[in-house]
Tab-separated table of C-alpha atoms (C1' of nucleotides) in Angstrom:
chain	number	residue	atom	x	y	z
E	27	MET	CA	-5.097	-1.149	-2.545
E	28	PRO	CA	-3.215	-1.434	0.670
E	29	GLU	CA	-1.761	-0.167	3.562
E	30	LEU	CA	-2.408	-0.969	6.798
E	31	PRO	CA	-6.070	-1.208	7.224
E	32	GLU	CA	-6.928	-3.103	3.147
E	33	VAL	CA	-4.144	-5.428	5.179
E	34	GLU	CA	-5.428	-6.305	8.609
E	35	THR	CA	-8.248	-6.694	6.542
E	36	VAL	CA	-7.487	-9.129	4.008
E	37	MET	CA	-5.980	-11.161	6.992
E	38	ARG	CA	-8.648	-11.644	8.495
E	39	GLY	CA	-10.607	-12.850	5.580
E	40	LEU	CA	-8.302	-15.463	5.308
E	41	ALA	CA	-7.431	-15.956	8.883
E	42	LYS	CA	-11.750	-17.183	8.317
E	43	VAL	CA	-10.946	-19.776	6.234
E	44	LEU	CA	-7.618	-20.866	6.086
E	45	ASP	CA	-7.410	-21.124	10.550
E	46	GLY	CA	-6.300	-24.801	11.552
E	47	GLN	CA	-6.516	-26.564	7.041
E	48	ARG	CA	-4.080	-28.235	6.504
E	49	ILE	CA	-3.542	-27.769	2.264
E	50	VAL	CA	-2.918	-30.267	0.101
E	51	ALA	CA	-1.680	-28.695	-3.187
E	52	ALA	CA	-0.144	-25.713	-4.261
E	53	SER	CA	0.945	-24.332	-6.976
E	54	ILE	CA	2.661	-21.595	-8.546
E	55	ALA	CA	1.373	-20.387	-12.401
E	56	ARG	CA	3.509	-17.196	-13.033
E	57	PRO	CA	7.330	-16.939	-10.484
E	58	ASP	CA	8.236	-13.401	-11.621
E	59	MET	CA	6.943	-11.598	-9.134
E	60	ARG	CA	9.069	-9.037	-7.416
E	61	TRP	CA	11.102	-11.851	-5.858
E	62	PRO	CA	10.891	-15.127	-7.172
E	63	PHE	CA	8.975	-17.050	-5.982
E	64	PRO	CA	11.295	-18.239	-2.959
E	65	ASP	CA	12.476	-22.486	-3.994
E	66	GLY	CA	10.789	-25.230	-1.865
E	67	LEU	CA	7.786	-23.008	-1.378
E	68	VAL	CA	5.227	-25.094	-2.570
E	69	THR	CA	6.458	-28.078	-1.466
E	70	ARG	CA	6.579	-26.712	2.528
E	71	LEU	CA	3.855	-26.148	1.619
E	72	THR	CA	1.809	-29.033	0.628
E	73	GLY	CA	0.627	-30.928	3.487
E	74	ALA	CA	0.870	-28.554	6.255
E	75	ARG	CA	-1.313	-27.385	8.350
E	76	VAL	CA	-2.707	-23.244	9.265
E	77	LEU	CA	-1.853	-22.849	12.971
E	78	GLY	CA	-2.272	-18.900	12.454
E	79	PHE	CA	-1.849	-15.506	10.135
E	80	ARG	CA	-0.065	-11.904	12.237
E	81	ARG	CA	0.188	-8.643	10.999
E	82	ARG	CA	3.936	-6.842	10.873
E	83	ALA	CA	2.997	-3.260	8.615
E	84	LYS	CA	1.660	-3.955	5.685
E	85	TYR	CA	3.334	-7.875	6.077
E	86	MET	CA	0.907	-10.847	6.530
E	87	LEU	CA	2.719	-13.653	7.768
E	88	MET	CA	0.895	-17.532	7.586
E	89	ARG	CA	2.376	-20.261	10.176
E	90	LEU	CA	2.386	-23.429	9.530
E	91	ASP	CA	2.683	-26.084	11.823
E	92	GLY	CA	6.793	-27.336	9.570
E	93	GLY	CA	8.265	-23.901	12.222
E	94	ASP	CA	7.833	-22.437	8.618
E	95	SER	CA	5.817	-18.722	7.678
E	96	VAL	CA	4.451	-17.780	4.780
E	97	LEU	CA	5.603	-14.136	4.425
E	98	ILE	CA	2.631	-12.136	1.740
E	99	HIS	CA	3.384	-8.647	0.544
E	100	LEU	CA	0.036	-7.284	-1.219
E	101	GLY	CA	2.802	-4.790	-3.751
E	102	MET	CA	-0.155	-2.079	-5.335
E	103	SER	CA	-2.026	-3.842	-7.004
E	104	GLY	CA	-2.737	-7.542	-5.161
E	105	ARG	CA	-5.804	-10.093	-3.336
E	106	MET	CA	-6.396	-12.771	-2.209
E	107	VAL	CA	-8.944	-14.322	-3.958
E	108	ALA	CA	-10.943	-17.245	-1.411
E	109	ARG	CA	-13.073	-19.546	-3.359
E	110	ARG	CA	-14.720	-22.819	-3.127
E	111	ALA	CA	-13.018	-25.765	-5.125
E	112	GLN	CA	-16.411	-26.279	-7.042
E	113	ASP	CA	-16.938	-22.863	-7.924
E	114	ARG	CA	-13.595	-22.745	-9.754
E	115	PRO	CA	-13.509	-21.700	-13.637
E	116	ASN	CA	-12.106	-23.813	-16.145
E	117	GLU	CA	-10.073	-20.736	-17.570
E	118	PRO	CA	-7.350	-19.348	-15.343
E	119	VAL	CA	-7.905	-16.283	-13.391
E	120	ALA	CA	-6.323	-13.399	-15.011
E	121	HIS	CA	-2.533	-12.850	-12.448
E	122	GLU	CA	-3.132	-15.853	-10.320
E	123	HIS	CA	0.164	-16.281	-9.910
E	124	PHE	CA	-0.534	-18.866	-6.651
E	125	THR	CA	-3.063	-20.650	-4.952
E	126	LEU	CA	-3.268	-23.285	-3.091
E	127	GLU	CA	-6.063	-25.794	-1.876
E	128	THR	CA	-7.008	-26.993	1.624
E	129	GLU	CA	-8.215	-30.089	2.802
E	130	GLY	CA	-11.623	-28.640	3.058
E	131	GLY	CA	-12.291	-27.472	-1.032
E	132	THR	CA	-11.480	-23.817	-0.214
E	133	HIS	CA	-8.698	-22.246	-3.826
E	134	VAL	CA	-7.006	-19.231	-2.210
E	135	GLY	CA	-5.149	-17.255	-4.934
E	136	PHE	CA	-2.705	-14.648	-5.268
E	137	VAL	CA	-3.794	-11.726	-7.719
E	138	ASP	CA	-0.884	-9.526	-7.969
E	139	PRO	CA	-1.613	-7.508	-12.486
E	140	ARG	CA	1.080	-5.781	-11.225
E	141	ARG	CA	3.311	-7.819	-10.025
E	142	PHE	CA	4.271	-5.627	-6.936
E	143	GLY	CA	3.523	-7.781	-5.014
E	144	SER	CA	6.070	-10.422	-2.667
E	145	VAL	CA	6.543	-13.682	-1.082
E	146	ASP	CA	9.009	-15.148	1.420
E	147	LEU	CA	9.392	-18.101	3.400
E	148	VAL	CA	11.078	-16.913	7.009
E	149	ALA	CA	11.131	-19.224	10.108
E	150	THR	CA	8.708	-19.067	12.886
E	151	ALA	CA	10.671	-17.781	15.724
E	152	ARG	CA	12.611	-15.739	13.515
E	153	GLU	CA	9.961	-13.780	11.960
E	154	ASP	CA	10.984	-10.039	12.361
E	155	GLY	CA	15.053	-11.128	11.938
E	156	HIS	CA	14.088	-11.330	8.614
E	157	LYS	CA	15.639	-8.470	6.651
E	158	LEU	CA	11.815	-6.900	5.445
E	159	LEU	CA	10.735	-6.522	8.789
E	160	ALA	CA	13.985	-6.164	10.594
E	161	GLY	CA	14.473	-2.170	10.049
E	162	LEU	CA	10.265	-1.664	10.388
E	163	GLY	CA	8.940	0.677	12.654
E	164	PRO	CA	6.797	0.375	15.551
E	165	GLU	CA	3.178	-0.747	15.124
E	166	PRO	CA	1.017	3.297	15.044
E	167	LEU	CA	-1.928	0.632	16.943
E	168	ASP	CA	0.584	-1.153	19.794
E	169	ASP	CA	0.961	1.101	23.003
E	170	ALA	CA	4.154	1.322	22.240
E	171	PHE	CA	3.556	4.052	19.138
E	172	ASN	CA	2.677	7.445	21.628
E	173	PRO	CA	3.838	10.296	20.659
E	174	GLN	CA	7.347	10.951	22.804
E	175	VAL	CA	7.788	8.380	20.031
E	176	LEU	CA	6.939	9.539	17.344
E	177	SER	CA	8.818	13.028	18.151
E	178	ASP	CA	12.029	11.246	18.507
E	179	ALA	CA	11.478	9.594	15.081
E	180	LEU	CA	11.441	12.845	13.518
E	181	ALA	CA	13.843	15.001	15.699
E	182	GLY	CA	15.989	16.241	13.496
E	183	LYS	CA	14.708	15.444	10.201
E	184	HIS	CA	14.138	18.146	7.500
E	185	THR	CA	12.073	16.097	5.046
E	186	PRO	CA	8.580	16.991	4.408
E	187	ILE	CA	6.113	15.379	7.786
E	188	LYS	CA	4.222	13.592	4.787
E	189	ALA	CA	7.781	11.930	3.668
E	190	ALA	CA	8.527	11.245	7.294
E	191	LEU	CA	5.096	9.108	7.454
E	192	LEU	CA	5.342	7.024	4.455
E	193	ASP	CA	8.781	5.658	5.707
E	194	GLN	CA	8.052	2.599	7.136
E	195	LYS	CA	10.631	2.931	9.382
E	196	VAL	CA	9.303	6.077	11.547
E	197	VAL	CA	5.660	4.143	11.410
E	198	ALA	CA	5.426	0.817	10.139
E	199	GLY	CA	1.992	0.430	7.468
E	200	LEU	CA	0.823	4.073	6.548
E	201	GLY	CA	0.885	4.717	3.176
E	202	ASN	CA	-0.522	6.870	1.442
E	203	ILE	CA	-3.903	7.876	1.867
E	204	TYR	CA	-3.864	7.338	5.051
E	205	VAL	CA	-0.753	9.522	5.616
E	206	SER	CA	-3.176	12.924	3.855
E	207	GLU	CA	-6.362	11.714	5.829
E	208	ALA	CA	-3.825	11.704	9.059
E	209	LEU	CA	-2.695	14.938	8.796
E	210	TYR	CA	-5.286	16.330	8.487
E	211	ARG	CA	-7.545	16.120	11.129
E	212	SER	CA	-4.280	17.216	12.831
E	213	GLY	CA	-4.608	20.521	11.158
E	214	ILE	CA	-0.629	20.027	9.749
E	215	SER	CA	-0.195	20.428	6.214
E	216	PRO	CA	2.376	17.901	4.724
E	217	ARG	CA	4.924	20.567	3.143
E	218	ARG	CA	5.458	21.093	6.856
E	219	GLU	CA	9.323	19.855	8.014
E	220	ALA	CA	9.022	16.513	10.374
E	221	TYR	CA	11.580	18.823	13.446
E	222	SER	CA	8.611	21.159	13.061
E	223	VAL	CA	6.139	17.994	14.185
E	224	ALA	CA	7.797	16.754	16.552
E	225	GLY	CA	6.373	18.297	20.360
E	226	ALA	CA	3.819	19.608	20.857
E	227	ARG	CA	1.960	18.699	17.185
E	228	CYS	CA	2.709	14.741	17.652
E	229	LEU	CA	-0.018	14.585	20.850
E	230	LYS	CA	-2.880	15.295	17.584
E	231	LEU	CA	-1.025	13.470	14.899
E	232	VAL	CA	-0.446	10.024	16.798
E	233	PRO	CA	-3.904	10.184	18.178
E	234	ALA	CA	-4.996	11.396	14.608
E	235	ILE	CA	-3.237	8.383	12.893
E	236	LYS	CA	-5.039	5.592	15.173
E	237	ALA	CA	-8.460	6.765	15.312
E	238	VAL	CA	-8.647	6.544	11.225
E	239	LEU	CA	-6.456	3.402	11.111
E	240	GLU	CA	-9.227	2.022	13.185
E	241	GLU	CA	-12.137	3.419	11.578
E	242	SER	CA	-10.393	1.833	8.557
E	243	ILE	CA	-10.394	-1.281	9.615
E	244	ALA	CA	-13.636	-1.391	11.379
E	245	ALA	CA	-14.695	-0.324	7.228
E	246	GLY	CA	-13.070	-3.652	6.674
E	247	GLY	CA	-10.538	-1.060	4.416
E	248	SER	CA	-10.625	1.699	1.447
E	249	SER	CA	-12.084	-1.012	-1.848
E	250	LEU	CA	-10.555	2.268	-4.420
E	251	ARG	CA	-9.828	0.331	-7.727
E	252	ASP	CA	-10.015	-3.663	-6.886
E	253	TYR	CA	-11.635	-5.149	-3.862
E	254	VAL	CA	-10.802	-5.776	-0.847
E	255	GLN	CA	-11.191	-8.577	0.714
E	256	ALA	CA	-10.719	-12.512	0.577
E	257	ASP	CA	-14.573	-13.160	-0.365
E	258	GLY	CA	-14.355	-10.698	-2.847
E	259	GLY	CA	-16.284	-8.273	-0.550
E	260	ILE	CA	-15.007	-4.391	-0.682
E	261	GLY	CA	-14.424	-2.479	2.314
E	262	PHE	CA	-16.272	0.968	2.319
E	263	PHE	CA	-13.586	3.971	4.342
E	264	GLN	CA	-13.176	5.379	1.284
E	265	GLU	CA	-16.768	6.715	2.170
E	266	ARG	CA	-16.009	8.655	4.372
E	267	PHE	CA	-12.271	10.225	3.088
E	268	ARG	CA	-12.061	14.589	4.399
E	269	VAL	CA	-9.361	14.660	1.162
E	270	TYR	CA	-7.268	11.544	-0.601
E	271	ASP	CA	-8.805	12.153	-3.462
E	272	ARG	CA	-10.985	14.738	-3.877
E	273	GLU	CA	-8.958	17.605	-4.941
E	274	GLY	CA	-11.714	20.488	-5.659
E	275	LEU	CA	-14.173	19.314	-3.553
E	276	PRO	CA	-14.909	22.637	-0.674
E	277	CYS	CA	-13.062	21.565	2.737
E	278	ASP	CA	-15.632	19.944	6.051
E	279	ASP	CA	-13.884	21.713	8.641
E	280	CYS	CA	-14.238	25.489	6.757
E	281	PRO	CA	-17.781	25.225	5.962
E	282	GLY	CA	-18.837	29.007	4.800
E	283	GLU	CA	-14.966	30.097	4.998
E	284	PRO	CA	-14.396	32.300	1.842
E	285	LYS	CA	-10.322	31.915	2.445
E	286	CYS	CA	-10.947	28.648	1.765
E	287	LYS	CA	-10.114	27.018	-1.304
E	288	GLY	CA	-10.982	23.653	-1.043
E	289	ILE	CA	-8.752	20.488	-1.004
E	290	GLN	CA	-5.421	20.953	-3.166
E	291	ARG	CA	-4.125	18.424	-4.025
E	292	ILE	CA	0.229	18.624	-4.701
E	293	VAL	CA	2.763	16.119	-5.384
E	294	GLN	CA	5.953	15.152	-2.662
E	295	SER	CA	8.015	12.902	-3.004
E	296	GLY	CA	6.615	11.323	-6.179
E	297	ARG	CA	3.168	11.537	-4.546
E	298	ALA	CA	-0.175	12.828	-5.109
E	299	SER	CA	-0.873	14.555	-1.643
E	300	PHE	CA	-4.340	15.613	-0.699
E	301	TYR	CA	-4.789	19.224	2.116
E	302	CYS	CA	-6.660	22.628	3.131
E	303	PRO	CA	-4.402	24.736	2.959
E	304	ARG	CA	-6.325	27.231	5.324
E	305	HIS	CA	-6.632	24.916	8.594
E	306	GLN	CA	-3.695	22.821	7.943
E	307	ARG	CA	-0.352	24.526	8.829
U	21	DA	C1'	24.036	9.648	5.892
U	22	DG	C1'	19.500	12.122	4.940
U	23	DA	C1'	17.245	12.598	1.395
U	24	DA	C1'	15.087	13.650	-3.960
U	25	DG	C1'	14.135	10.402	-7.697
U	26	DG	C1'	14.274	6.166	-10.856
U	27	DC	C1'	12.235	2.365	-11.352
U	28	DC	C1'	10.079	-2.206	-11.247
U	29	DC	C1'	4.613	-3.802	-13.089
U	30	DT	C1'	-0.108	-3.291	-15.462
U	31	DG	C1'	-4.930	-1.962	-15.844
U	32	DC	C1'	-7.746	1.951	-16.610
U	33	DG	C1'	-9.575	6.967	-17.418
U	34	DT	C1'	-9.139	11.426	-19.745
U	35	DG	C1'	-7.938	13.631	-24.210
U	36	DC	C1'	-6.987	14.858	-28.514
P	23	DT	C1'	-13.150	4.361	-31.947
P	24	DG	C1'	-8.721	3.791	-31.284
P	25	DC	C1'	-3.877	5.907	-29.072
P	26	DA	C1'	-0.833	8.409	-26.324
P	27	DC	C1'	-0.502	9.673	-21.873
P	28	DG	C1'	-0.906	10.573	-17.536
P	29	DC	C1'	-1.823	8.099	-12.816
P	30	DA	C1'	-2.603	4.117	-8.978
P	31	DG	C1'	-2.731	1.866	-2.184
P	32	DG	C1'	4.303	0.323	-2.586
P	33	DG	C1'	8.984	-0.051	-1.395
P	34	DC	C1'	14.017	-1.087	-2.712
P	35	DC	C1'	18.693	0.799	-5.449
P	36	DT	C1'	21.151	4.160	-7.214
P	37	DT	C1'	22.645	8.749	-6.433
P	38	DC	C1'	23.325	13.779	-4.821
DNA sequence: AGAAGGCCCTGCGTGC
DNA sequence: TGCACGCAGGGCCTTC
């Protein structure tokens, strides 16, 4: 599920039900996530008030009034499920590893079948110093992410541009879907060596990255196999994919072009890439 | 030191 | 219908 637009959407949904709320209970059903839940998580949450949320790359940070922030990563299959206490079924929710309850009677559960997700505690004043955040590159939607910055990050790299954009040190928050989509919109082949994208091609690539992310956030993210949003609603950006998971379908940018064989699927560093070899060079 | 591959884990779709 | 296999939105760690 979750790349930047999905995490942003989930976070906004959580903020709606948790901002300003006091947490009256928390419980851990299964501690062996990617990393174990941190010591003291339940203690620090119980009785704390939620001050607000922030997103960094694909991480959510929930600030508490005691000076702690809860750092949450959804991994591949994680989602947050909010429900009213009176609606809670008696049987446990499958793969709900962590649950908190507010004074207002809302339950929020962290559901993650594959358990690639993680939760940690960090002092709010030192959030960005956390080891998982410290090495991250620029936020793609910030003004600080511009063609010059990306160009500098790509200079000298001989890895394919696809792999470079997945590297969270280059730019933070892109994943497999949005890299393919942004490269398609820029007319750049995912196979092109990263250093050769530095310079003029970044003038197209950077706006394409920002546009695809903004459009997806506006659509509530992409829902593939799982629901995305905290209220159980789904996102709709998957209906606007131009290349992702569209192998063999016609390329929108080559109408009536006999040399266009449609969207191709290749594997790069073990992950699928989708592109049109005719106009992505 | 940069880059490629393995691995963590469960569920689902496909093809035999 | 059942089973084996491949694949899935991420990212850390090891190896070369």
